[in-house]
Short mmCIF file of C-alpha atoms and ligand atoms in Angstrom, two decimals:
data_model
loop_
_atom_site.label_atom_id
_atom_site.label_comp_id
_atom_site.label_asym_id
_atom_site.label_seq_id
_atom_site.Cartn_x
_atom_site.Cartn_y
_atom_site.Cartn_z
CA UNK A 1 -16.69 20.92 12.10
CA UNK A 2 -14.42 18.20 10.48
CA UNK A 3 -13.05 17.34 6.96
CA UNK A 4 -12.03 13.81 5.73
CA UNK A 5 -12.60 13.52 9.42
CA UNK A 6 -9.81 15.92 10.54
CA UNK A 7 -11.14 18.53 12.94
CA UNK A 8 -11.62 22.27 11.64
CA UNK A 9 -11.79 25.04 14.49
CA UNK A 10 -13.71 27.60 14.70
CA UNK A 11 -11.49 30.09 12.89
CA UNK A 12 -11.21 27.75 9.97
CA UNK A 13 -7.92 25.90 10.85
CA UNK A 14 -7.54 22.20 10.03
CA UNK A 15 -5.37 20.04 12.36
CA UNK A 16 -4.06 16.65 11.98
CA UNK A 17 -2.88 14.77 14.94
CA UNK A 18 -3.45 17.44 17.08
CA UNK A 19 -1.44 19.84 15.32
CA UNK A 20 -2.45 22.93 13.37
CA UNK A 21 -1.69 22.28 9.35
CA UNK A 22 -0.49 25.94 8.52
CA UNK A 23 1.85 25.78 11.73
CA UNK A 24 3.06 22.40 10.37
CA UNK A 25 3.88 23.91 7.00
CA UNK A 26 5.36 26.86 8.53
CA UNK A 27 7.91 24.88 10.66
CA UNK A 28 8.64 22.15 8.29
CA UNK A 29 8.32 23.56 4.81
CA UNK A 30 6.08 22.37 1.84
CA UNK A 31 5.36 20.00 0.15
CA UNK A 32 4.66 18.14 3.36
CA UNK A 33 3.29 14.61 3.67
CA UNK A 34 1.90 14.63 7.22
CA UNK A 35 0.95 11.19 8.17
CA UNK A 36 -1.66 11.09 11.36
CA UNK A 37 -0.45 8.77 13.79
CA UNK A 38 -3.44 7.82 15.60
CA UNK A 39 -5.35 7.52 12.05
CA UNK A 40 -2.75 4.94 11.08
CA UNK A 41 -2.75 3.42 14.61
CA UNK A 42 -6.33 3.21 14.53
CA UNK A 43 -6.34 1.60 10.94
CA UNK A 44 -3.97 -1.29 12.11
CA UNK A 45 -5.97 -1.99 15.14
CA UNK A 46 -9.24 -1.98 12.97
CA UNK A 47 -7.93 -4.88 11.18
CA UNK A 48 -6.48 -6.80 14.11
CA UNK A 49 -9.49 -6.27 16.42
CA UNK A 50 -12.07 -7.06 13.82
CA UNK A 51 -9.95 -10.11 12.61
CA UNK A 52 -10.00 -11.28 16.16
CA UNK A 53 -13.56 -11.03 16.66
CA UNK A 54 -14.79 -12.93 13.39
CA UNK A 55 -11.75 -15.29 12.77
CA UNK A 56 -9.31 -15.70 15.13
CA UNK A 57 -6.91 -17.59 13.27
CA UNK A 58 -5.65 -14.81 11.55
CA UNK A 59 -3.00 -12.12 11.14
CA UNK A 60 -2.94 -8.96 9.34
CA UNK A 61 0.04 -7.63 7.38
CA UNK A 62 0.91 -3.99 6.38
CA UNK A 63 1.54 -3.93 2.48
CA UNK A 64 4.77 -1.55 3.27
CA UNK A 65 4.59 -0.70 -0.37
CA UNK A 66 2.16 1.79 0.16
CA UNK A 67 4.32 3.80 2.25
CA UNK A 68 7.73 2.09 3.24
CA UNK A 69 9.76 4.11 5.40
CA UNK A 70 11.41 2.94 8.74
CA UNK A 71 8.54 4.61 10.71
CA UNK A 72 5.62 3.25 9.11
CA UNK A 73 7.21 -0.27 8.92
CA UNK A 74 7.68 0.19 12.95
CA UNK A 75 4.38 1.62 13.69
CA UNK A 76 2.68 -1.17 12.16
CA UNK A 77 4.65 -3.85 13.68
CA UNK A 78 4.42 -2.03 16.90
CA UNK A 79 0.52 -2.25 16.32
CA UNK A 80 0.80 -6.23 15.93
CA UNK A 81 0.76 -6.52 12.23
CA UNK A 82 3.29 -8.06 10.00
CA UNK A 83 5.02 -6.59 7.02
CA UNK A 84 4.54 -7.23 3.12
CA UNK A 85 7.91 -6.64 1.52
CA UNK A 86 8.37 -6.51 -2.19
CA UNK A 87 11.80 -6.17 -2.94
CA UNK A 88 15.30 -6.10 -1.48
CA UNK A 89 15.11 -2.34 -0.45
CA UNK A 90 11.72 -2.96 1.31
CA UNK A 91 13.15 -6.08 3.64
CA UNK A 92 16.21 -3.60 4.36
CA UNK A 93 13.99 -0.67 5.09
CA UNK A 94 11.74 -3.04 7.51
CA UNK A 95 14.79 -4.75 9.20
CA UNK A 96 16.27 -1.20 9.69
CA UNK A 97 12.71 0.15 11.15
CA UNK A 98 13.26 -2.65 13.90
CA UNK A 99 10.84 -5.21 12.46
CA UNK A 100 11.92 -8.83 12.71
CA UNK A 101 12.96 -10.81 9.71
CA UNK A 102 10.28 -13.31 10.81
CA UNK A 103 7.50 -11.03 10.19
CA UNK A 104 8.33 -10.10 6.79
CA UNK A 105 6.29 -11.51 4.10
CA UNK A 106 8.43 -11.47 0.68
CA UNK A 107 6.71 -11.02 -2.41
CA UNK A 108 7.35 -10.00 -6.18
CA UNK A 109 7.16 -11.53 -9.48
CA UNK A 110 10.86 -11.06 -10.30
CA UNK A 111 12.93 -11.48 -7.15
CA UNK A 112 16.42 -11.57 -7.98
CA UNK A 113 18.62 -13.92 -6.55
CA UNK A 114 20.68 -11.58 -4.54
CA UNK A 115 17.10 -10.43 -2.85
CA UNK A 116 16.38 -14.10 -2.35
CA UNK A 117 19.48 -14.52 -0.72
CA UNK A 118 19.34 -11.26 1.36
CA UNK A 119 15.58 -12.93 2.25
CA UNK A 120 16.99 -16.16 3.28
CA UNK A 121 19.82 -14.47 5.27
CA UNK A 122 17.38 -12.18 7.21
CA UNK A 123 15.06 -15.41 8.04
CA UNK A 124 12.07 -13.88 6.30
CA UNK A 125 8.80 -15.60 7.76
CA UNK A 126 7.19 -16.32 4.18
CA UNK A 127 8.29 -16.11 0.78
CA UNK A 128 5.57 -15.74 -1.51
CA UNK A 129 6.60 -17.44 -4.49
CA UNK A 130 5.53 -16.26 -7.90
CA UNK A 131 6.88 -18.56 -10.66
CA UNK A 132 8.74 -21.63 -11.40
CA UNK A 133 11.77 -19.99 -12.15
CA UNK A 134 11.90 -18.77 -8.25
CA UNK A 135 11.40 -22.20 -7.18
CA UNK A 136 14.17 -23.25 -9.07
CA UNK A 137 16.41 -20.57 -7.97
CA UNK A 138 15.19 -21.48 -4.27
CA UNK A 139 16.13 -25.20 -4.93
CA UNK A 140 19.68 -24.16 -5.57
CA UNK A 141 19.66 -21.37 -2.95
CA UNK A 142 18.32 -23.24 -0.16
CA UNK A 143 20.78 -25.94 -0.57
CA UNK A 144 23.69 -23.53 -0.91
CA UNK A 145 22.68 -21.90 2.25
CA UNK A 146 21.11 -24.33 4.32
CA UNK A 147 17.90 -22.43 4.74
CA UNK A 148 14.40 -23.98 5.10
CA UNK A 149 12.08 -21.32 4.18
CA UNK A 150 8.48 -21.57 4.75
CA UNK A 151 6.48 -20.06 1.33
CA UNK A 152 2.88 -19.61 0.14
CA UNK A 153 2.54 -20.10 -3.57
CA UNK A 154 0.87 -16.99 -5.24
CA UNK A 155 -2.42 -18.12 -7.12
CA UNK A 156 -3.86 -16.15 -10.07
CA UNK A 157 -7.59 -16.71 -9.23
CA UNK A 158 -9.05 -15.24 -12.45
CA UNK A 159 -11.23 -12.54 -10.93
CA UNK A 160 -11.26 -9.25 -12.48
CA UNK A 161 -12.54 -6.27 -10.04
CA UNK A 162 -13.76 -3.02 -11.19
CA UNK A 163 -10.70 -0.63 -10.52
CA UNK A 164 -8.26 0.88 -12.62
CA UNK A 165 -6.52 -1.48 -15.51
CA UNK A 166 -3.01 -1.00 -14.18
CA UNK A 167 -4.10 -1.68 -10.48
CA UNK A 168 -6.10 -5.31 -11.62
CA UNK A 169 -3.56 -7.94 -10.28
CA UNK A 170 -5.98 -11.01 -10.02
CA UNK A 171 -7.37 -11.82 -13.60
CA UNK A 172 -5.97 -14.25 -16.08
CA UNK A 173 -3.83 -12.15 -18.19
CA UNK A 174 -1.52 -11.07 -15.46
CA UNK A 175 2.16 -11.13 -14.98
CA UNK A 176 1.74 -12.44 -11.24
CA UNK A 177 1.22 -15.80 -9.83
CA UNK A 178 0.04 -19.22 -11.02
CA UNK A 179 -2.95 -19.11 -13.19
CA UNK A 180 -5.52 -21.61 -11.60
CA UNK A 181 -7.86 -21.89 -14.69
CA UNK A 182 -4.99 -23.19 -17.09
CA UNK A 183 -3.49 -25.84 -14.16
CA UNK A 184 -0.49 -24.16 -13.59
CA UNK A 185 -1.36 -23.82 -9.77
CA UNK A 186 -1.87 -27.32 -9.18
CA UNK A 187 1.64 -28.21 -11.35
CA UNK A 188 3.53 -25.31 -8.90
CA UNK A 189 1.97 -27.20 -6.00
CA UNK A 190 3.56 -30.66 -7.33
CA UNK A 191 6.88 -28.87 -8.00
CA UNK A 192 7.22 -27.08 -4.55
CA UNK A 193 6.66 -30.48 -3.01
CA UNK A 194 9.76 -31.93 -4.30
CA UNK A 195 11.88 -29.30 -3.28
CA UNK A 196 13.39 -30.72 0.10
CA UNK A 197 14.75 -27.03 0.81
CA UNK A 198 10.96 -25.37 1.25
CA UNK A 199 8.27 -26.05 3.11
CA UNK A 200 5.08 -25.09 1.61
CA UNK A 201 2.63 -23.83 3.96
CA UNK A 202 -0.31 -22.78 1.54
CA UNK A 203 -1.58 -20.05 -0.86
CA UNK A 204 -1.79 -16.33 -1.64
CA UNK A 205 -3.81 -13.93 -3.93
CA UNK A 206 -4.15 -10.47 -4.61
CA UNK A 207 -6.81 -9.32 -7.11
CA UNK A 208 -6.32 -5.40 -7.20
CA UNK A 209 -6.38 -2.21 -5.28
CA UNK A 210 -9.08 0.53 -4.38
CA UNK A 211 -12.02 -2.04 -4.52
CA UNK A 212 -15.00 -1.02 -2.59
CA UNK A 213 -17.30 -4.16 -3.83
CA UNK A 214 -17.07 -6.76 -1.27
CA UNK A 215 -18.26 -9.38 -4.10
CA UNK A 216 -14.74 -9.97 -5.82
CA UNK A 217 -13.18 -10.41 -2.53
CA UNK A 218 -15.76 -13.25 -1.70
CA UNK A 219 -15.32 -14.61 -5.09
CA UNK A 220 -11.52 -14.84 -4.76
CA UNK A 221 -11.85 -16.44 -1.46
CA UNK A 222 -14.45 -18.82 -2.91
CA UNK A 223 -11.78 -19.63 -5.62
CA UNK A 224 -8.94 -20.20 -3.33
CA UNK A 225 -11.09 -22.39 -1.15
CA UNK A 226 -11.88 -24.37 -4.02
CA UNK A 227 -8.42 -24.71 -5.24
CA UNK A 228 -7.47 -26.11 -1.39
CA UNK A 229 -10.27 -28.57 -2.13
CA UNK A 230 -9.00 -29.76 -5.53
CA UNK A 231 -5.42 -29.93 -4.00
CA UNK A 232 -6.53 -32.09 -1.12
CA UNK A 233 -8.42 -34.40 -3.67
CA UNK A 234 -5.61 -34.69 -6.16
CA UNK A 235 -2.37 -34.91 -3.44
CA UNK A 236 -4.44 -35.84 -0.21
CA UNK A 237 -2.93 -32.86 1.33
CA UNK A 238 -4.41 -29.84 3.33
CA UNK A 239 -2.16 -26.77 3.91
CA UNK A 240 -2.17 -24.66 7.02
CA UNK A 241 -2.27 -20.95 5.35
CA UNK A 242 -4.22 -18.60 3.14
CA UNK A 243 -3.17 -15.24 2.62
CA UNK A 244 -6.04 -13.19 0.54
CA UNK A 245 -4.02 -10.01 -0.14
CA UNK A 246 -4.99 -6.49 0.24
CA UNK A 247 -7.03 -4.23 -1.95
CA UNK A 248 -9.79 -2.45 0.26
CA UNK A 249 -10.36 0.92 -1.02
CA UNK A 250 -10.35 4.33 0.90
CA UNK A 251 -12.33 7.49 0.38
CA UNK A 252 -10.33 10.26 -1.92
CA UNK A 253 -13.71 12.07 -2.63
CA UNK A 254 -16.70 13.15 -0.62
CA UNK A 255 -18.99 10.94 -2.52
CA UNK A 256 -16.36 7.72 -2.33
CA UNK A 257 -18.17 5.45 0.05
CA UNK A 258 -15.81 2.19 0.95
CA UNK A 259 -16.85 -0.29 3.34
CA UNK A 260 -15.49 0.26 6.81
CA UNK A 261 -12.40 -1.88 7.54
CA UNK A 262 -14.72 -4.12 10.07
CA UNK A 263 -17.52 -4.54 7.74
CA UNK A 264 -14.58 -5.60 5.14
CA UNK A 265 -13.08 -8.07 7.40
CA UNK A 266 -16.55 -9.50 8.16
CA UNK A 267 -17.60 -10.14 4.59
CA UNK A 268 -14.34 -11.78 3.85
CA UNK A 269 -14.08 -13.95 6.83
CA UNK A 270 -17.63 -14.86 6.02
CA UNK A 271 -17.38 -16.12 2.62
CA UNK A 272 -14.29 -17.71 3.51
CA UNK A 273 -15.75 -19.70 6.44
CA UNK A 274 -19.11 -20.59 4.37
CA UNK A 275 -16.62 -22.10 1.69
CA UNK A 276 -14.50 -24.08 3.85
CA UNK A 277 -17.45 -25.61 5.55
CA UNK A 278 -19.19 -26.46 2.24
CA UNK A 279 -15.91 -28.25 1.23
CA UNK A 280 -15.18 -29.94 4.88
CA UNK A 281 -11.84 -28.36 4.93
CA UNK A 282 -10.07 -27.24 8.40
CA UNK A 283 -9.58 -23.49 9.03
CA UNK A 284 -6.33 -21.79 7.48
CA UNK A 285 -4.52 -19.41 9.19
CA UNK A 286 -5.77 -16.35 7.39
CA UNK A 287 -3.44 -13.56 6.38
CA UNK A 288 -5.23 -10.33 4.85
CA UNK A 289 -2.42 -7.82 3.50
CA UNK A 290 -3.61 -4.23 3.48
CA UNK A 291 -1.87 -1.37 2.59
CA UNK A 292 -3.70 1.63 1.28
CA UNK A 293 -6.53 0.98 3.92
CA UNK A 294 -3.81 1.21 6.72
CA UNK A 295 -1.75 4.49 5.60
CA UNK A 296 -3.98 6.07 2.92
CA UNK A 297 -6.66 8.11 5.05
CA UNK A 298 -3.92 9.05 7.47
CA UNK A 299 -2.09 11.16 5.09
CA UNK A 300 -2.35 14.56 4.29
CA UNK A 301 -0.03 16.41 2.11
CA UNK A 302 0.26 20.30 2.70
CA UNK A 303 1.57 22.58 -0.29
CA UNK A 304 2.31 26.49 -0.82
CA UNK A 305 0.28 28.35 -3.73
CA UNK A 306 2.54 29.90 -6.23
CA UNK A 307 1.29 30.91 -9.53
CA UNK A 308 -2.26 31.46 -10.49
CA UNK A 309 -3.18 31.71 -13.96
CA UNK A 310 -6.82 32.78 -14.95
CA UNK A 311 -7.88 32.22 -18.69
CA UNK A 312 -11.33 33.81 -18.86
CA UNK A 313 -13.82 31.55 -19.99
CA UNK A 314 -11.65 28.57 -19.48
CA UNK A 315 -10.41 27.74 -15.99
CA UNK A 316 -8.12 29.05 -13.49
CA UNK A 317 -4.71 27.39 -12.76
CA UNK A 318 -3.36 27.63 -9.01
CA UNK A 319 0.21 25.88 -8.98
CA UNK A 320 1.66 24.27 -5.87
CA UNK A 321 5.08 23.53 -4.93
CA UNK A 322 4.62 19.91 -5.07
CA UNK A 323 3.37 17.88 -8.12
CA UNK A 324 3.82 14.55 -10.01
CA UNK A 325 7.18 14.03 -8.50
CA UNK A 326 5.87 13.57 -4.94
CA UNK A 327 2.08 12.49 -6.17
CA UNK A 328 2.21 10.67 -9.39
CA UNK A 329 -1.47 9.01 -8.98
CA UNK A 330 -3.29 11.77 -10.57
CA UNK A 331 -1.10 11.60 -13.81
CA UNK A 332 -0.55 7.72 -13.87
CA UNK A 333 -4.21 6.68 -13.15
CA UNK A 334 -6.22 9.77 -13.28
CA UNK A 335 -6.72 9.63 -9.47
CA UNK A 336 -8.96 12.16 -7.62
CA UNK A 337 -8.32 13.93 -4.84
CA UNK A 338 -10.06 16.92 -2.58
CA UNK A 339 -8.53 19.56 -0.93
CA UNK A 340 -8.86 22.37 1.40
CA UNK A 341 -7.16 26.00 2.34
CA UNK A 342 -5.46 24.78 5.62
CA UNK A 343 -6.54 28.04 7.54
CA UNK A 344 -9.68 28.93 5.63
CA UNK A 345 -10.99 25.13 5.69
CA UNK A 346 -14.81 26.50 6.85
CA UNK A 347 -14.97 29.17 4.18
CA UNK A 348 -17.89 28.89 1.45
CA UNK A 349 -16.32 27.15 -1.65
CA UNK A 350 -17.18 29.34 -4.52
CA UNK A 351 -15.30 27.82 -7.73
CA UNK A 352 -13.58 25.04 -9.31
CA UNK A 353 -9.84 25.59 -9.49
CA UNK A 354 -7.17 23.55 -11.07
CA UNK A 355 -4.33 22.57 -8.74
CA UNK A 356 -1.32 22.09 -11.02
CA UNK A 357 1.85 20.49 -10.19
CA UNK A 358 5.39 22.19 -11.07
CA UNK A 359 6.68 19.21 -13.30
CA UNK A 360 7.59 20.22 -16.88
CA UNK A 361 4.31 18.52 -18.34
CA UNK A 362 0.73 19.63 -19.14
CA UNK A 363 -0.57 16.59 -17.46
CA UNK A 364 1.13 17.30 -14.10
CA UNK A 365 -2.21 18.58 -12.56
CA UNK A 366 -3.02 17.35 -9.15
CA UNK A 367 -6.85 18.18 -9.09
CA UNK A 368 -8.43 19.28 -12.16
CA UNK A 369 -11.67 20.71 -10.56
CA UNK A 370 -10.83 21.32 -6.59
CA UNK A 371 -13.83 23.19 -4.91
CA UNK A 372 -12.23 25.93 -2.91
CA UNK A 373 -12.82 29.47 -1.37
CA UNK A 374 -10.93 32.21 -3.59
CA UNK A 375 -7.35 31.15 -3.28
CA UNK A 376 -4.04 33.33 -3.32
CA UNK A 377 -0.25 32.95 -3.59
CA UNK A 378 0.95 31.75 -0.63
CA UNK A 379 -2.13 29.94 0.56
CA UNK A 380 -1.64 26.94 2.42
CA UNK A 381 -3.45 23.50 0.56
CA UNK A 382 -4.00 20.61 2.20
CA UNK A 383 -4.70 17.53 0.08
CA UNK A 384 -6.18 14.59 1.71
CA UNK A 385 -5.83 10.59 1.81
CA UNK A 386 -2.52 10.98 -0.03
CA UNK A 387 -0.68 8.51 2.90
CA UNK A 388 -0.45 5.62 0.55
CA UNK A 389 1.44 5.31 -3.03
CA UNK A 390 2.31 8.84 -2.68
CA UNK A 391 5.80 9.37 -1.18
CA UNK A 392 6.31 5.74 -1.98
CA UNK A 393 6.22 5.97 -5.65
CA UNK A 394 7.82 9.55 -5.73
CA UNK A 395 10.51 10.63 -8.35
CA UNK A 396 13.05 12.98 -8.42
CA UNK A 397 11.69 14.13 -12.07
CA UNK A 398 13.04 17.82 -12.97
CA UNK A 399 15.03 17.42 -10.10
CA UNK A 400 12.58 18.26 -7.41
CA UNK A 401 13.65 17.14 -3.84
CA UNK A 402 11.34 14.63 -2.44
CA UNK A 403 9.31 16.25 0.72
CA UNK A 404 9.89 15.65 4.17
CA UNK A 405 7.36 13.51 6.09
CA UNK A 406 5.92 14.05 9.66
CA UNK A 407 4.34 12.07 11.89
CA UNK A 408 1.80 13.92 13.77
CA UNK A 409 0.26 12.63 16.78
CA UNK A 410 -1.24 14.13 19.91
CA UNK A 411 -0.13 17.50 19.27
CA UNK A 412 3.35 16.55 18.22
CA UNK A 413 5.25 16.32 15.32
CA UNK A 414 7.88 14.08 14.53
CA UNK A 415 10.13 14.35 11.13
CA UNK A 416 10.48 10.88 9.99
CA UNK A 417 11.71 11.41 6.49
CA UNK A 418 13.94 14.55 5.79
CA UNK A 419 13.21 16.53 3.02
CA UNK A 420 15.89 15.82 0.37
CA UNK A 421 18.44 18.50 -0.56
CA UNK A 422 19.82 19.84 -3.68
CA UNK A 423 23.17 17.84 -2.24
CA UNK A 424 21.03 14.76 -2.14
CA UNK A 425 20.23 14.83 -5.64
CA UNK A 426 23.42 14.72 -6.97
CA UNK A 427 25.03 12.47 -4.42
CA UNK A 428 25.35 9.57 -6.75
CA UNK A 429 26.30 11.66 -9.81
CA UNK A 430 29.79 11.60 -10.81
CA UNK A 431 31.54 14.61 -12.75
CA UNK A 432 33.16 14.25 -16.06
CA UNK A 433 36.74 15.18 -15.42
N1 LLP B 1 -0.61 -7.41 -1.67
C1 LLP B 1 0.11 -7.48 -2.64
C2 LLP B 1 0.70 -8.60 -3.21
C3 LLP B 1 0.13 -6.16 -3.29
O1 LLP B 1 0.43 -6.45 -4.44
C4 LLP B 1 -0.65 -5.02 -2.99
C5 LLP B 1 -0.47 -3.97 -3.57
C6 LLP B 1 -1.05 -5.00 -1.76
C7 LLP B 1 -1.21 -6.18 -0.92
C8 LLP B 1 -1.66 -4.00 -1.01
O2 LLP B 1 -2.91 -3.37 -1.71
P1 LLP B 1 -3.91 -2.35 -1.26
O3 LLP B 1 -4.38 -2.73 -0.02
O4 LLP B 1 -2.69 -1.23 -1.11
O5 LLP B 1 -4.67 -1.94 -2.28
N2 LLP B 1 0.21 1.80 -6.98
C9 LLP B 1 -1.26 1.60 -7.12
C10 LLP B 1 -1.63 0.68 -5.96
C11 LLP B 1 -0.66 -0.66 -6.33
C12 LLP B 1 -1.07 -2.15 -5.72
C13 LLP B 1 -0.29 -2.80 -5.80
N3 LLP B 1 0.02 -3.91 -4.85
C14 LLP B 1 -2.08 3.14 -6.56
O6 LLP B 1 -1.62 4.00 -6.24
O7 LLP B 1 -3.36 3.22 -6.60
#
């Protein structure tokens, strides 16, 4: 049997990357984020190969914000992806992970002068310029540093996909990018062309995250091509690159049915090509920028069950040794997950248990209604699809140390991030003397 595509043996023991989940928990402690190396690589390849097939002038980019550590940046690069970075810290992490500056794509709605200097010094491949302030900064910095970065302009096409409000990014009322409908985008092209130190290579958009419906992606592709056609009409110029962002959703619950990566890519490329032809525009180099659909389903978090509190007629809380400090998504977005007992994963589920975290907040619940067999203190719990936006959004709230991260593949588990210690927690504190 399989759970979330991970094998469960005849005894009910769950394996990840060929490693028995209970053994991983025993060896490395919990909470533990396990990344299945094979799954991560497979997702990268699915993007690369399906793009190559349907739109050869293309390049996938791993949106590192989903899980930005040395190992994940490096894995993505080894699989032929470029890497999207959204801060000086992400640039630094990717570079230290062995990713060349030339394949980094630098995003952000408020890049600081220091970060832009770092990006220029590291020879970042593309800077995705978000606003006029950034263009002014780049004008000054490129003169000063005698750099000539290639840039894309981030455009806000005015599309609102059906996803959680906090992760919608392409609508008109957004802090990101140059608006299409209000003419800001066209004005930005004119301004960018006047800056001698930058090379405008094209446009970028990103409409949101955890999206299943192909329609908003197709709409975004069409709006961007429409814009490129307007640019040609007004300025008699075509630009060679188009980045359509990330956003493909993944399965968190059994009933979730996201399109596969190849289906998504085919739909997007199809909509793009059709609109390009309609406008008689040459095919730009297409970038797509997935984060969640690369690393999300490759991750499983292992916990140990502690206190169990049954409130008759109300609910049973089973508290685990993690919580919103290592996965803030349920508390932030009402995100839902599924769980299994790591060594009794095949047992019939007979009840709904509430899996609570350890933070001092009533809202720190990881799963409100988890379908599980009867559980007891000491059980190892596996929560699926936790690779994306968990570790990368983790905090030290309540001074909980951040978990370790292991990469599991072909029966071997490598620690890629060590568990924080109490000393790590106070490392930057200075005592009052
Ligand atoms: N490109 C840009 C410019 C982005 O802002 C993002 C995500 C991506 C690509 C990758 O999107 P993905 O393929 O992962 O959907 N913390 C939220 C998600 C925030 C997404 C932020 N931007 C969550 O946990 O659901």
